[in-house]
mmCIF file of C-alpha atoms in Angstrom:
data_model
loop_
_atom_site.group_PDB
_atom_site.id
_atom_site.type_symbol
_atom_site.label_atom_id
_atom_site.label_comp_id
_atom_site.label_asym_id
_atom_site.label_seq_id
_atom_site.Cartn_x
_atom_site.Cartn_y
_atom_site.Cartn_z
ATOM 1 C CA UNK A 52 -25.998 7.087 -28.659
ATOM 2 C CA UNK A 53 -22.576 6.154 -27.425
ATOM 3 C CA UNK A 54 -19.531 7.998 -27.056
ATOM 4 C CA UNK A 55 -16.119 5.639 -26.899
ATOM 5 C CA UNK A 56 -11.803 6.662 -27.823
ATOM 6 C CA UNK A 57 -9.586 4.868 -25.071
ATOM 7 C CA UNK A 58 -9.189 1.156 -24.011
ATOM 8 C CA UNK A 59 -11.296 1.167 -20.666
ATOM 9 C CA UNK A 60 -13.983 2.429 -22.903
ATOM 10 C CA UNK A 61 -13.988 -0.104 -25.650
ATOM 11 C CA UNK A 62 -14.123 -3.159 -22.073
ATOM 12 C CA UNK A 63 -16.869 -1.952 -21.383
ATOM 13 C CA UNK A 64 -18.386 -1.686 -24.588
ATOM 14 C CA UNK A 65 -19.352 -5.182 -24.785
ATOM 15 C CA UNK A 66 -21.263 -5.172 -21.097
ATOM 16 C CA UNK A 67 -23.200 -2.171 -22.394
ATOM 17 C CA UNK A 68 -23.786 -3.531 -25.975
ATOM 18 C CA UNK A 69 -24.966 -7.211 -24.990
ATOM 19 C CA UNK A 70 -27.622 -5.373 -22.457
ATOM 20 C CA UNK A 71 -28.440 -3.145 -24.943
ATOM 21 C CA UNK A 72 -29.170 -6.052 -27.747
ATOM 22 C CA UNK A 73 -31.271 -8.339 -25.159
ATOM 23 C CA UNK A 74 -33.789 -5.675 -24.945
ATOM 24 C CA UNK A 75 -34.273 -5.441 -28.243
ATOM 25 C CA UNK A 76 -32.482 -1.030 -28.484
ATOM 26 C CA UNK A 77 -30.517 0.319 -31.149
ATOM 27 C CA UNK A 78 -27.350 1.620 -30.103
ATOM 28 C CA UNK A 79 -25.873 4.003 -32.348
ATOM 29 C CA UNK A 80 -21.888 3.752 -30.939
ATOM 30 C CA UNK A 81 -19.659 6.551 -31.983
ATOM 31 C CA UNK A 82 -15.651 6.059 -31.528
ATOM 32 C CA UNK A 83 -13.495 9.430 -31.520
ATOM 33 C CA UNK A 84 -10.349 7.606 -32.873
ATOM 34 C CA UNK A 85 -8.734 9.337 -29.243
ATOM 35 C CA UNK A 86 -6.954 5.991 -29.170
ATOM 36 C CA UNK A 87 -5.867 5.393 -32.787
ATOM 37 C CA UNK A 88 -3.234 2.927 -33.358
ATOM 38 C CA UNK A 89 -4.489 -0.403 -34.124
ATOM 39 C CA UNK A 90 -2.640 -1.447 -30.278
ATOM 40 C CA UNK A 91 -4.628 0.065 -28.613
ATOM 41 C CA UNK A 92 -7.969 0.496 -30.755
ATOM 42 C CA UNK A 93 -8.729 -2.741 -32.807
ATOM 43 C CA UNK A 94 -7.278 -5.368 -31.427
ATOM 44 C CA UNK A 95 -9.954 -5.353 -28.673
ATOM 45 C CA UNK A 96 -13.526 -4.633 -31.196
ATOM 46 C CA UNK A 97 -11.423 -8.004 -32.524
ATOM 47 C CA UNK A 98 -10.961 -9.781 -29.733
ATOM 48 C CA UNK A 99 -14.007 -9.359 -27.689
ATOM 49 C CA UNK A 100 -16.349 -9.363 -31.232
ATOM 50 C CA UNK A 101 -17.429 -5.634 -30.953
ATOM 51 C CA UNK A 102 -19.138 -4.424 -33.190
ATOM 52 C CA UNK A 103 -17.912 -2.438 -36.295
ATOM 53 C CA UNK A 104 -18.115 1.836 -34.973
ATOM 54 C CA UNK A 105 -21.401 3.086 -36.470
ATOM 55 C CA UNK A 106 -19.105 6.114 -36.705
ATOM 56 C CA UNK A 107 -15.290 6.920 -36.822
ATOM 57 C CA UNK A 108 -13.986 10.715 -36.051
ATOM 58 C CA UNK A 109 -10.805 9.929 -36.365
ATOM 59 C CA UNK A 110 -9.555 12.194 -34.557
ATOM 60 C CA UNK A 111 -5.991 11.784 -33.818
ATOM 61 C CA UNK A 112 -3.189 12.825 -31.675
ATOM 62 C CA UNK A 113 -2.611 16.123 -30.130
ATOM 63 C CA UNK A 114 -2.795 19.019 -27.019
ATOM 64 C CA UNK A 115 -5.968 18.051 -25.155
ATOM 65 C CA UNK A 116 -7.958 21.275 -26.329
ATOM 66 C CA UNK A 117 -7.228 20.424 -29.760
ATOM 67 C CA UNK A 118 -8.311 16.323 -30.000
ATOM 68 C CA UNK A 119 -11.237 17.368 -28.064
ATOM 69 C CA UNK A 120 -12.284 20.858 -30.068
ATOM 70 C CA UNK A 121 -12.397 18.659 -33.058
ATOM 71 C CA UNK A 122 -14.515 15.736 -31.790
ATOM 72 C CA UNK A 123 -16.955 18.112 -30.004
ATOM 73 C CA UNK A 124 -17.354 20.225 -33.687
ATOM 74 C CA UNK A 125 -17.983 16.350 -35.272
ATOM 75 C CA UNK A 126 -20.478 15.281 -32.670
ATOM 76 C CA UNK A 127 -22.410 18.338 -33.305
ATOM 77 C CA UNK A 128 -23.017 17.252 -36.448
ATOM 78 C CA UNK A 129 -23.096 13.678 -35.820
ATOM 79 C CA UNK A 130 -25.843 14.624 -32.521
ATOM 80 C CA UNK A 131 -27.773 16.635 -35.416
ATOM 81 C CA UNK A 132 -28.264 14.295 -37.963
ATOM 82 C CA UNK A 133 -29.217 11.434 -35.109
ATOM 83 C CA UNK A 134 -31.067 13.130 -32.812
ATOM 84 C CA UNK A 135 -30.643 10.436 -30.175
ATOM 85 C CA UNK A 136 -33.174 9.636 -26.700
ATOM 86 C CA UNK A 137 -29.834 9.848 -25.001
ATOM 87 C CA UNK A 138 -26.482 9.690 -25.064
ATOM 88 C CA UNK A 139 -23.920 7.799 -23.123
ATOM 89 C CA UNK A 140 -20.283 8.649 -21.359
ATOM 90 C CA UNK A 141 -18.045 6.644 -19.968
ATOM 91 C CA UNK A 142 -15.085 7.758 -17.526
ATOM 92 C CA UNK A 143 -12.751 10.636 -18.034
ATOM 93 C CA UNK A 144 -11.293 10.774 -21.103
ATOM 94 C CA UNK A 145 -11.544 13.606 -23.859
ATOM 95 C CA UNK A 146 -13.976 11.549 -24.882
ATOM 96 C CA UNK A 147 -16.149 12.052 -22.205
ATOM 97 C CA UNK A 148 -16.103 15.278 -22.233
ATOM 98 C CA UNK A 149 -16.639 16.303 -25.998
ATOM 99 C CA UNK A 150 -19.003 13.807 -25.602
ATOM 100 C CA UNK A 151 -20.489 15.594 -22.822
ATOM 101 C CA UNK A 152 -20.570 18.799 -23.954
ATOM 102 C CA UNK A 153 -22.323 17.830 -27.277
ATOM 103 C CA UNK A 154 -24.789 16.497 -25.454
ATOM 104 C CA UNK A 155 -25.081 19.655 -23.039
ATOM 105 C CA UNK A 156 -25.292 22.056 -26.212
ATOM 106 C CA UNK A 157 -27.419 19.994 -28.090
ATOM 107 C CA UNK A 158 -29.832 19.668 -25.448
ATOM 108 C CA UNK A 159 -29.990 15.321 -24.960
ATOM 109 C CA UNK A 160 -30.051 13.939 -22.286
ATOM 110 C CA UNK A 161 -26.608 12.797 -21.139
ATOM 111 C CA UNK A 162 -25.981 9.565 -18.743
ATOM 112 C CA UNK A 163 -22.419 9.358 -17.251
ATOM 113 C CA UNK A 164 -21.048 5.524 -16.621
ATOM 114 C CA UNK A 165 -18.275 6.102 -14.048
ATOM 115 C CA UNK A 166 -20.108 8.955 -12.284
ATOM 116 C CA UNK A 167 -19.261 10.587 -8.303
ATOM 117 C CA UNK A 168 -14.967 9.092 -8.999
ATOM 118 C CA UNK A 169 -12.625 11.589 -7.554
ATOM 119 C CA UNK A 170 -8.887 11.853 -6.966
ATOM 120 C CA UNK A 171 -9.659 15.061 -5.636
ATOM 121 C CA UNK A 172 -6.302 16.906 -7.901
ATOM 122 C CA UNK A 173 -7.350 19.566 -9.975
ATOM 123 C CA UNK A 174 -3.787 19.016 -12.455
ATOM 124 C CA UNK A 175 -5.280 16.206 -13.685
ATOM 125 C CA UNK A 176 -6.977 16.428 -17.545
ATOM 126 C CA UNK A 177 -9.151 13.500 -16.197
ATOM 127 C CA UNK A 178 -10.547 14.765 -12.797
ATOM 128 C CA UNK A 179 -11.643 18.222 -14.608
ATOM 129 C CA UNK A 180 -13.213 15.398 -17.573
ATOM 130 C CA UNK A 181 -15.611 13.407 -14.568
ATOM 131 C CA UNK A 182 -16.259 16.451 -12.671
ATOM 132 C CA UNK A 183 -17.517 18.474 -15.658
ATOM 133 C CA UNK A 184 -19.677 15.623 -17.467
ATOM 134 C CA UNK A 185 -20.806 14.322 -13.557
ATOM 135 C CA UNK A 186 -21.965 18.379 -13.535
ATOM 136 C CA UNK A 187 -23.536 18.507 -17.042
ATOM 137 C CA UNK A 188 -25.148 14.835 -16.620
ATOM 138 C CA UNK A 189 -28.751 14.152 -16.268
ATOM 139 C CA UNK A 190 -28.059 11.167 -15.198
ATOM 140 C CA UNK A 191 -25.319 9.778 -13.106
ATOM 141 C CA UNK A 192 -24.424 5.861 -12.988
ATOM 142 C CA UNK A 193 -22.195 5.304 -10.333
ATOM 143 C CA UNK A 194 -20.024 1.818 -9.580
ATOM 144 C CA UNK A 195 -19.127 2.714 -5.909
ATOM 145 C CA UNK A 196 -20.921 3.821 -2.937
ATOM 146 C CA UNK A 197 -18.020 6.673 -2.331
ATOM 147 C CA UNK A 198 -18.394 7.791 -5.781
ATOM 148 C CA UNK A 199 -22.309 8.600 -4.782
ATOM 149 C CA UNK A 200 -20.828 9.808 -1.678
ATOM 150 C CA UNK A 201 -18.601 12.306 -3.925
ATOM 151 C CA UNK A 202 -22.197 12.848 -5.514
ATOM 152 C CA UNK A 203 -23.905 13.827 -2.332
ATOM 153 C CA UNK A 204 -21.526 16.914 -1.531
ATOM 154 C CA UNK A 205 -21.041 17.886 -4.480
ATOM 155 C CA UNK A 206 -24.830 18.775 -4.582
ATOM 156 C CA UNK A 207 -25.332 16.050 -6.658
ATOM 157 C CA UNK A 208 -28.207 13.601 -5.558
ATOM 158 C CA UNK A 209 -30.859 13.614 -7.721
ATOM 159 C CA UNK A 210 -31.193 11.021 -10.960
ATOM 160 C CA UNK A 211 -27.859 9.422 -9.060
ATOM 161 C CA UNK A 212 -27.640 5.068 -9.128
ATOM 162 C CA UNK A 213 -25.785 2.920 -7.701
ATOM 163 C CA UNK A 214 -24.939 0.370 -10.029
ATOM 164 C CA UNK A 215 -21.687 -1.137 -10.133
ATOM 165 C CA UNK A 216 -18.862 -1.391 -12.384
ATOM 166 C CA UNK A 217 -19.326 -2.300 -16.042
ATOM 167 C CA UNK A 218 -15.183 -3.557 -16.439
ATOM 168 C CA UNK A 219 -16.111 -5.983 -13.886
ATOM 169 C CA UNK A 220 -19.180 -7.190 -16.136
ATOM 170 C CA UNK A 221 -16.662 -7.717 -18.716
ATOM 171 C CA UNK A 222 -14.291 -9.119 -16.500
ATOM 172 C CA UNK A 223 -16.312 -12.037 -15.286
ATOM 173 C CA UNK A 224 -17.529 -12.632 -18.552
ATOM 174 C CA UNK A 225 -14.302 -13.021 -20.234
ATOM 175 C CA UNK A 226 -11.915 -14.170 -17.074
ATOM 176 C CA UNK A 227 -12.244 -17.911 -18.297
ATOM 177 C CA UNK A 228 -10.954 -17.429 -21.991
ATOM 178 C CA UNK A 229 -7.440 -15.381 -20.733
ATOM 179 C CA UNK A 230 -4.988 -16.388 -23.447
ATOM 180 C CA UNK A 231 -1.189 -16.979 -21.715
ATOM 181 C CA UNK A 232 0.288 -16.172 -25.807
ATOM 182 C CA UNK A 233 2.338 -12.608 -24.237
ATOM 183 C CA UNK A 234 3.987 -14.745 -21.117
ATOM 184 C CA UNK A 235 5.033 -18.056 -23.181
ATOM 185 C CA UNK A 236 7.355 -15.093 -25.395
ATOM 186 C CA UNK A 237 8.130 -13.929 -22.628
ATOM 187 C CA UNK A 238 9.471 -16.517 -21.334
ATOM 188 C CA UNK A 239 8.364 -15.991 -17.835
ATOM 189 C CA UNK A 240 7.429 -18.865 -15.026
ATOM 190 C CA UNK A 241 3.856 -18.681 -13.577
ATOM 191 C CA UNK A 242 3.271 -16.502 -11.299
ATOM 192 C CA UNK A 243 7.530 -15.790 -11.495
ATOM 193 C CA UNK A 244 6.686 -12.400 -12.575
ATOM 194 C CA UNK A 245 5.301 -8.943 -12.443
ATOM 195 C CA UNK A 246 3.315 -6.976 -14.206
ATOM 196 C CA UNK A 247 4.118 -2.948 -14.771
ATOM 197 C CA UNK A 248 2.051 -0.362 -17.245
ATOM 198 C CA UNK A 249 2.065 3.321 -17.245
ATOM 199 C CA UNK A 250 1.278 5.657 -19.622
ATOM 200 C CA UNK A 251 -0.420 8.965 -17.592
ATOM 201 C CA UNK A 252 1.133 11.970 -18.866
ATOM 202 C CA UNK A 253 1.797 13.178 -15.160
ATOM 203 C CA UNK A 254 4.126 10.457 -15.491
ATOM 204 C CA UNK A 255 5.512 10.061 -18.813
ATOM 205 C CA UNK A 256 4.975 14.102 -20.011
ATOM 206 C CA UNK A 257 8.401 14.525 -16.689
ATOM 207 C CA UNK A 258 11.417 13.029 -18.162
ATOM 208 C CA UNK A 259 12.676 12.805 -13.888
ATOM 209 C CA UNK A 260 9.761 11.715 -12.711
ATOM 210 C CA UNK A 261 9.696 8.587 -15.591
ATOM 211 C CA UNK A 262 12.694 8.014 -14.896
ATOM 212 C CA UNK A 263 12.288 7.471 -11.400
ATOM 213 C CA UNK A 264 9.462 4.966 -11.826
ATOM 214 C CA UNK A 265 11.686 2.738 -14.056
ATOM 215 C CA UNK A 266 14.274 2.582 -11.101
ATOM 216 C CA UNK A 267 12.273 1.298 -8.904
ATOM 217 C CA UNK A 268 10.743 -1.092 -11.317
ATOM 218 C CA UNK A 269 14.448 -2.169 -12.190
ATOM 219 C CA UNK A 270 15.201 -2.805 -8.654
ATOM 220 C CA UNK A 271 12.209 -5.256 -8.027
ATOM 221 C CA UNK A 272 14.104 -8.610 -7.680
ATOM 222 C CA UNK A 273 11.057 -10.720 -10.514
ATOM 223 C CA UNK A 274 10.559 -10.181 -13.752
ATOM 224 C CA UNK A 275 8.738 -7.084 -14.537
ATOM 225 C CA UNK A 276 6.639 -7.567 -18.056
ATOM 226 C CA UNK A 277 5.651 -3.976 -19.369
ATOM 227 C CA UNK A 278 3.341 -4.014 -22.942
ATOM 228 C CA UNK A 279 4.562 -0.532 -23.323
ATOM 229 C CA UNK A 280 1.874 2.265 -24.786
ATOM 230 C CA UNK A 281 3.488 3.319 -28.694
ATOM 231 C CA UNK A 282 3.543 6.973 -27.405
ATOM 232 C CA UNK A 283 6.157 6.006 -24.963
ATOM 233 C CA UNK A 284 7.888 2.538 -26.029
ATOM 234 C CA UNK A 285 11.499 4.683 -27.294
ATOM 235 C CA UNK A 286 11.986 6.683 -24.103
ATOM 236 C CA UNK A 287 11.362 4.124 -21.971
ATOM 237 C CA UNK A 288 13.984 1.966 -23.829
ATOM 238 C CA UNK A 289 16.642 5.139 -23.892
ATOM 239 C CA UNK A 290 15.724 5.319 -19.947
ATOM 240 C CA UNK A 291 16.736 1.553 -19.379
ATOM 241 C CA UNK A 292 19.852 2.287 -20.795
ATOM 242 C CA UNK A 293 20.884 5.018 -18.871
ATOM 243 C CA UNK A 294 20.428 3.883 -15.667
ATOM 244 C CA UNK A 295 21.884 0.995 -13.313
ATOM 245 C CA UNK A 296 19.819 -1.940 -12.076
ATOM 246 C CA UNK A 297 19.061 -5.197 -12.856
ATOM 247 C CA UNK A 298 18.374 -6.380 -16.587
ATOM 248 C CA UNK A 299 14.490 -7.504 -15.067
ATOM 249 C CA UNK A 300 12.145 -5.441 -17.912
ATOM 250 C CA UNK A 301 10.559 -7.473 -20.411
ATOM 251 C CA UNK A 302 9.033 -4.644 -23.042
ATOM 252 C CA UNK A 303 5.932 -5.814 -25.067
ATOM 253 C CA UNK A 304 3.830 -4.168 -27.275
ATOM 254 C CA UNK A 305 0.698 -3.721 -26.334
ATOM 255 C CA UNK A 306 -1.706 -6.627 -26.226
ATOM 256 C CA UNK A 307 -5.316 -7.431 -26.303
ATOM 257 C CA UNK A 308 -7.462 -7.846 -23.538
ATOM 258 C CA UNK A 309 -7.300 -11.944 -23.537
ATOM 259 C CA UNK A 310 -3.566 -11.659 -23.170
ATOM 260 C CA UNK A 311 -4.227 -8.854 -20.745
ATOM 261 C CA UNK A 312 -6.535 -10.954 -18.293
ATOM 262 C CA UNK A 313 -3.824 -13.668 -18.330
ATOM 263 C CA UNK A 314 -0.542 -11.665 -17.774
ATOM 264 C CA UNK A 315 -3.104 -10.331 -15.291
ATOM 265 C CA UNK A 316 -4.441 -13.073 -13.331
ATOM 266 C CA UNK A 317 -0.808 -15.033 -13.668
ATOM 267 C CA UNK A 318 1.800 -11.487 -12.405
ATOM 268 C CA UNK A 319 2.329 -11.700 -9.189
ATOM 269 C CA UNK A 320 1.995 -8.491 -8.137
ATOM 270 C CA UNK A 321 0.794 -5.467 -10.562
ATOM 271 C CA UNK A 322 2.341 -1.927 -10.695
ATOM 272 C CA UNK A 323 0.252 0.571 -12.919
ATOM 273 C CA UNK A 324 -1.430 4.404 -13.126
ATOM 274 C CA UNK A 325 -3.739 3.009 -14.744
ATOM 275 C CA UNK A 326 -7.135 2.915 -12.964
ATOM 276 C CA UNK A 327 -8.585 0.325 -15.520
ATOM 277 C CA UNK A 328 -5.501 -2.252 -14.703
ATOM 278 C CA UNK A 329 -5.899 -1.233 -10.612
ATOM 279 C CA UNK A 330 -9.475 -2.565 -10.966
ATOM 280 C CA UNK A 331 -8.372 -5.582 -13.161
ATOM 281 C CA UNK A 332 -6.053 -6.635 -10.625
ATOM 282 C CA UNK A 333 -8.335 -6.384 -7.515
ATOM 283 C CA UNK A 334 -11.216 -8.079 -9.663
ATOM 284 C CA UNK A 335 -7.917 -10.867 -10.384
ATOM 285 C CA UNK A 336 -7.130 -11.147 -6.619
ATOM 286 C CA UNK A 337 -4.094 -9.429 -6.930
ATOM 287 C CA UNK A 338 -2.426 -7.019 -5.163
ATOM 288 C CA UNK A 339 -1.611 -3.465 -6.861
ATOM 289 C CA UNK A 340 0.996 -0.834 -6.139
ATOM 290 C CA UNK A 341 -0.320 2.476 -8.015
ATOM 291 C CA UNK A 342 2.396 4.823 -9.550
ATOM 292 C CA UNK A 343 0.199 7.991 -8.832
ATOM 293 C CA UNK A 344 -0.060 10.576 -6.140
ATOM 294 C CA UNK A 345 -3.729 10.253 -5.533
ATOM 295 C CA UNK A 346 -6.721 7.456 -7.122
ATOM 296 C CA UNK A 347 -9.991 7.560 -8.009
ATOM 297 C CA UNK A 348 -10.360 3.859 -6.694
ATOM 298 C CA UNK A 349 -10.083 4.956 -3.068
ATOM 299 C CA UNK A 350 -11.618 1.541 -1.363
ATOM 300 C CA UNK A 351 -8.506 -0.212 -2.956
ATOM 301 C CA UNK A 352 -6.246 1.384 -0.900
ATOM 302 C CA UNK A 353 -8.803 1.897 1.830
ATOM 303 C CA UNK A 354 -8.583 -2.256 1.760
ATOM 304 C CA UNK A 355 -5.542 -3.150 2.047
ATOM 305 C CA UNK A 356 -5.553 -4.271 -2.009
ATOM 306 C CA UNK A 357 -3.432 -1.489 -3.535
ATOM 307 C CA UNK A 358 -0.555 0.591 -2.128
ATOM 308 C CA UNK A 359 -0.252 3.893 -3.374
ATOM 309 C CA UNK A 360 3.764 4.688 -4.327
ATOM 310 C CA UNK A 361 4.066 7.664 -5.916
ATOM 311 C CA UNK A 362 6.581 8.022 -8.439
ATOM 312 C CA UNK A 363 9.634 7.799 -5.739
ATOM 313 C CA UNK A 364 12.019 4.364 -6.797
ATOM 314 C CA UNK A 365 12.269 3.470 -2.735
ATOM 315 C CA UNK A 366 8.619 3.975 -2.447
ATOM 316 C CA UNK A 367 7.979 1.809 -5.342
ATOM 317 C CA UNK A 368 10.466 -0.883 -3.771
ATOM 318 C CA UNK A 369 9.166 -0.611 -0.093
ATOM 319 C CA UNK A 370 5.160 -0.822 -1.275
ATOM 320 C CA UNK A 371 6.947 -4.552 -3.395
ATOM 321 C CA UNK A 372 7.404 -5.692 0.257
ATOM 322 C CA UNK A 373 4.753 -4.763 2.281
ATOM 323 C CA UNK A 374 2.558 -6.650 -0.932
ATOM 324 C CA UNK A 375 5.638 -9.613 -0.682
ATOM 325 C CA UNK A 376 6.163 -9.587 3.091
ATOM 326 C CA UNK A 377 2.446 -10.439 4.462
ATOM 327 C CA UNK A 378 -0.769 -11.900 3.795
ATOM 328 C CA UNK A 379 -3.636 -9.594 1.805
ATOM 329 C CA UNK A 380 -6.688 -9.020 3.340
ATOM 330 C CA UNK A 381 -9.863 -10.434 3.275
ATOM 331 C CA UNK A 382 -11.088 -8.809 -0.423
ATOM 332 C CA UNK A 383 -14.572 -6.795 -0.400
ATOM 333 C CA UNK A 384 -17.280 -6.338 -2.682
ATOM 334 C CA UNK A 385 -16.154 -2.978 -4.382
ATOM 335 C CA UNK A 386 -17.913 -2.767 -7.302
ATOM 336 C CA UNK A 387 -20.959 -4.868 -7.451
ATOM 337 C CA UNK A 388 -22.477 -8.775 -8.562
ATOM 338 C CA UNK A 389 -21.470 -7.964 -12.199
ATOM 339 C CA UNK A 390 -25.448 -6.957 -13.518
ATOM 340 C CA UNK A 391 -23.764 -3.733 -13.854
ATOM 341 C CA UNK A 392 -25.198 -3.466 -17.499
ATOM 342 C CA UNK A 393 -28.227 -4.020 -16.885
ATOM 343 C CA UNK A 394 -28.229 -1.876 -14.475
ATOM 344 C CA UNK A 395 -27.509 0.966 -16.003
ATOM 345 C CA UNK A 396 -29.944 0.517 -18.803
ATOM 346 C CA UNK A 397 -32.750 -0.341 -16.223
ATOM 347 C CA UNK A 398 -31.698 2.882 -14.893
ATOM 348 C CA UNK A 399 -32.260 5.190 -18.500
ATOM 349 C CA UNK A 400 -35.591 3.050 -18.739
ATOM 350 C CA UNK A 401 -37.119 4.550 -15.801
ATOM 351 C CA UNK A 402 -35.109 8.048 -16.731
ATOM 352 C CA UNK A 403 -37.185 8.346 -19.387
ATOM 353 C CA UNK A 404 -40.033 7.174 -18.418
#
């Protein structure tokens, strides 16, 4: 059984399901409905040909506690009915936390994919979710050597496997199918634009911080395409009317994975607070500016391919000047060889044996 609920988990499902099907297993796919808007959920299933979920809890929006609680109640019943051999969760969302808690309470072996990531900022709900999932998991699939070290430092060395990143599997599979429709609609020249995404609560729930980020984007010399989450589009449009700056922001609806691939592969630089988009920028060979104070994907910072700007408009501008003012260093192989899903399934087989 695999529990998903948000964009990165949908991306990873295509690689995971492909390997499951090759090996002849049955996967019970449970969609919590954490991302429920069609442009944030169904579009990815349609784009990537992911089979429909066996179960959609349809939890919808709500506070972290209410959302997680509703998921947990439903997952108890689902696990009781299906009694899976293992339950697999990915990443650090509320769906991850609910799946981990349900597996632990129902005594089902838990596999955590993307184990060991740490931003070391417990104010972030994602950090709390990933730490709890790691400490409940029976099998920990770590995407990077740094993640393995983080687990070891917390006393979690047993049943840890370095697998690489399933998101890289997905990128490698679909990169040649990128759809440039969104770029054409925006009327920008290829590679003559920037791409930005802002969605984390730490940025969007703080009006001053959000306005500072948007001010920083408006200071940049190129058009900035922003696929805007439905939750923040109105807020974003209101802020741009109050700020004095260049009229360079192009706000569009969320796009599917194949259109996002084209945006990422053709943008000059990517500015984001998304861990998934940060990695996809790296996969595409593009520098990225991280609109956060910390990141769990430290290797990109250490290698010089990502810059932490926080929410400061001046820091965003300085980071952009650094990106454009020097040649990028040689790109290291951080995320494996594009065969992470196979390694995850092999680790599960060996664990069950």
